[in-house]
Amino acid sequence: LKFEGNRSVALVNKSCDFLKEECLIPASWWVEKNKGMVLDGNGMWTLADPPEDDIPKPEED
């Protein structure tokens, strides 16, 4: 499968499942914010630290 122009074939399956299995592109692969993953300084994907206001704090009596 080849596109004319400078576009990736993976964009076809961004929000659908039109490509054949032989293309090895998962269906509906686009997710907001990469499921909470971020690219670190070493080029590895890791879970992002939660925002400070999302961390539960124990109630004090």
C-alpha positions as a printed Julia matrix, in Angstrom:
61×3 Matrix{Float64}:
   0.0    0.0    0.0
   1.44   3.35  -1.01
   0.16   6.91  -0.76
   0.96   9.66  -3.17
   2.58  12.49  -1.29
   4.32  12.54   2.05
   1.69  10.96   4.37
   1.89   7.88   6.55
  -0.37   4.93   5.8
  -0.97   4.69   9.57
  -3.19   7.79   9.34
  -5.85   5.67   7.61
  -6.48   3.7   10.81
  -6.27   6.7   13.12
  -9.97   6.4   14.0
 -11.18   3.37  12.03
 -10.19  -0.17  10.95
  -9.85   0.0    7.16
  -6.29  -1.34   6.68
  -5.56  -5.03   6.18
  -3.82  -7.0    8.97
  -0.68  -7.27   6.8
  -0.08  -3.51   7.31
   0.44  -4.12  11.06
  -1.35  -0.87  12.01
  -3.8   -1.25  14.93
  -7.38  -0.1   14.5
  -8.4    3.22  16.06
  -4.92   3.82  17.41
  -5.42   7.53  18.12
  -5.99   8.28  21.8
  -5.83  11.59  23.56
  -2.5   12.27  25.25
  -1.07   8.8   24.4
  -2.93   7.17  27.32
  -0.98   9.29  29.79
   2.41   8.29  28.38
   5.19  10.81  27.74
   8.49  10.54  25.9
  11.35  10.89  28.41
  14.87  12.2   27.8
  16.11   8.71  26.83
  13.49   8.32  24.11
  11.46   5.82  26.17
   7.69   6.06  26.73
   6.78   6.25  30.44
   3.69   7.15  32.44
   3.42  10.85  33.15
   3.3   12.0   36.76
  -0.27  12.93  37.73
  -1.04  16.6   38.23
  -0.55  17.72  41.83
  -4.27  18.41  42.31
  -5.17  14.82  41.24
  -3.14  13.2   44.04
  -5.46  12.34  46.95
  -4.41  13.67  50.33
  -5.5   12.19  53.66
  -7.87  14.28  55.71
  -6.48  15.58  58.96
  -8.62  15.37  62.12
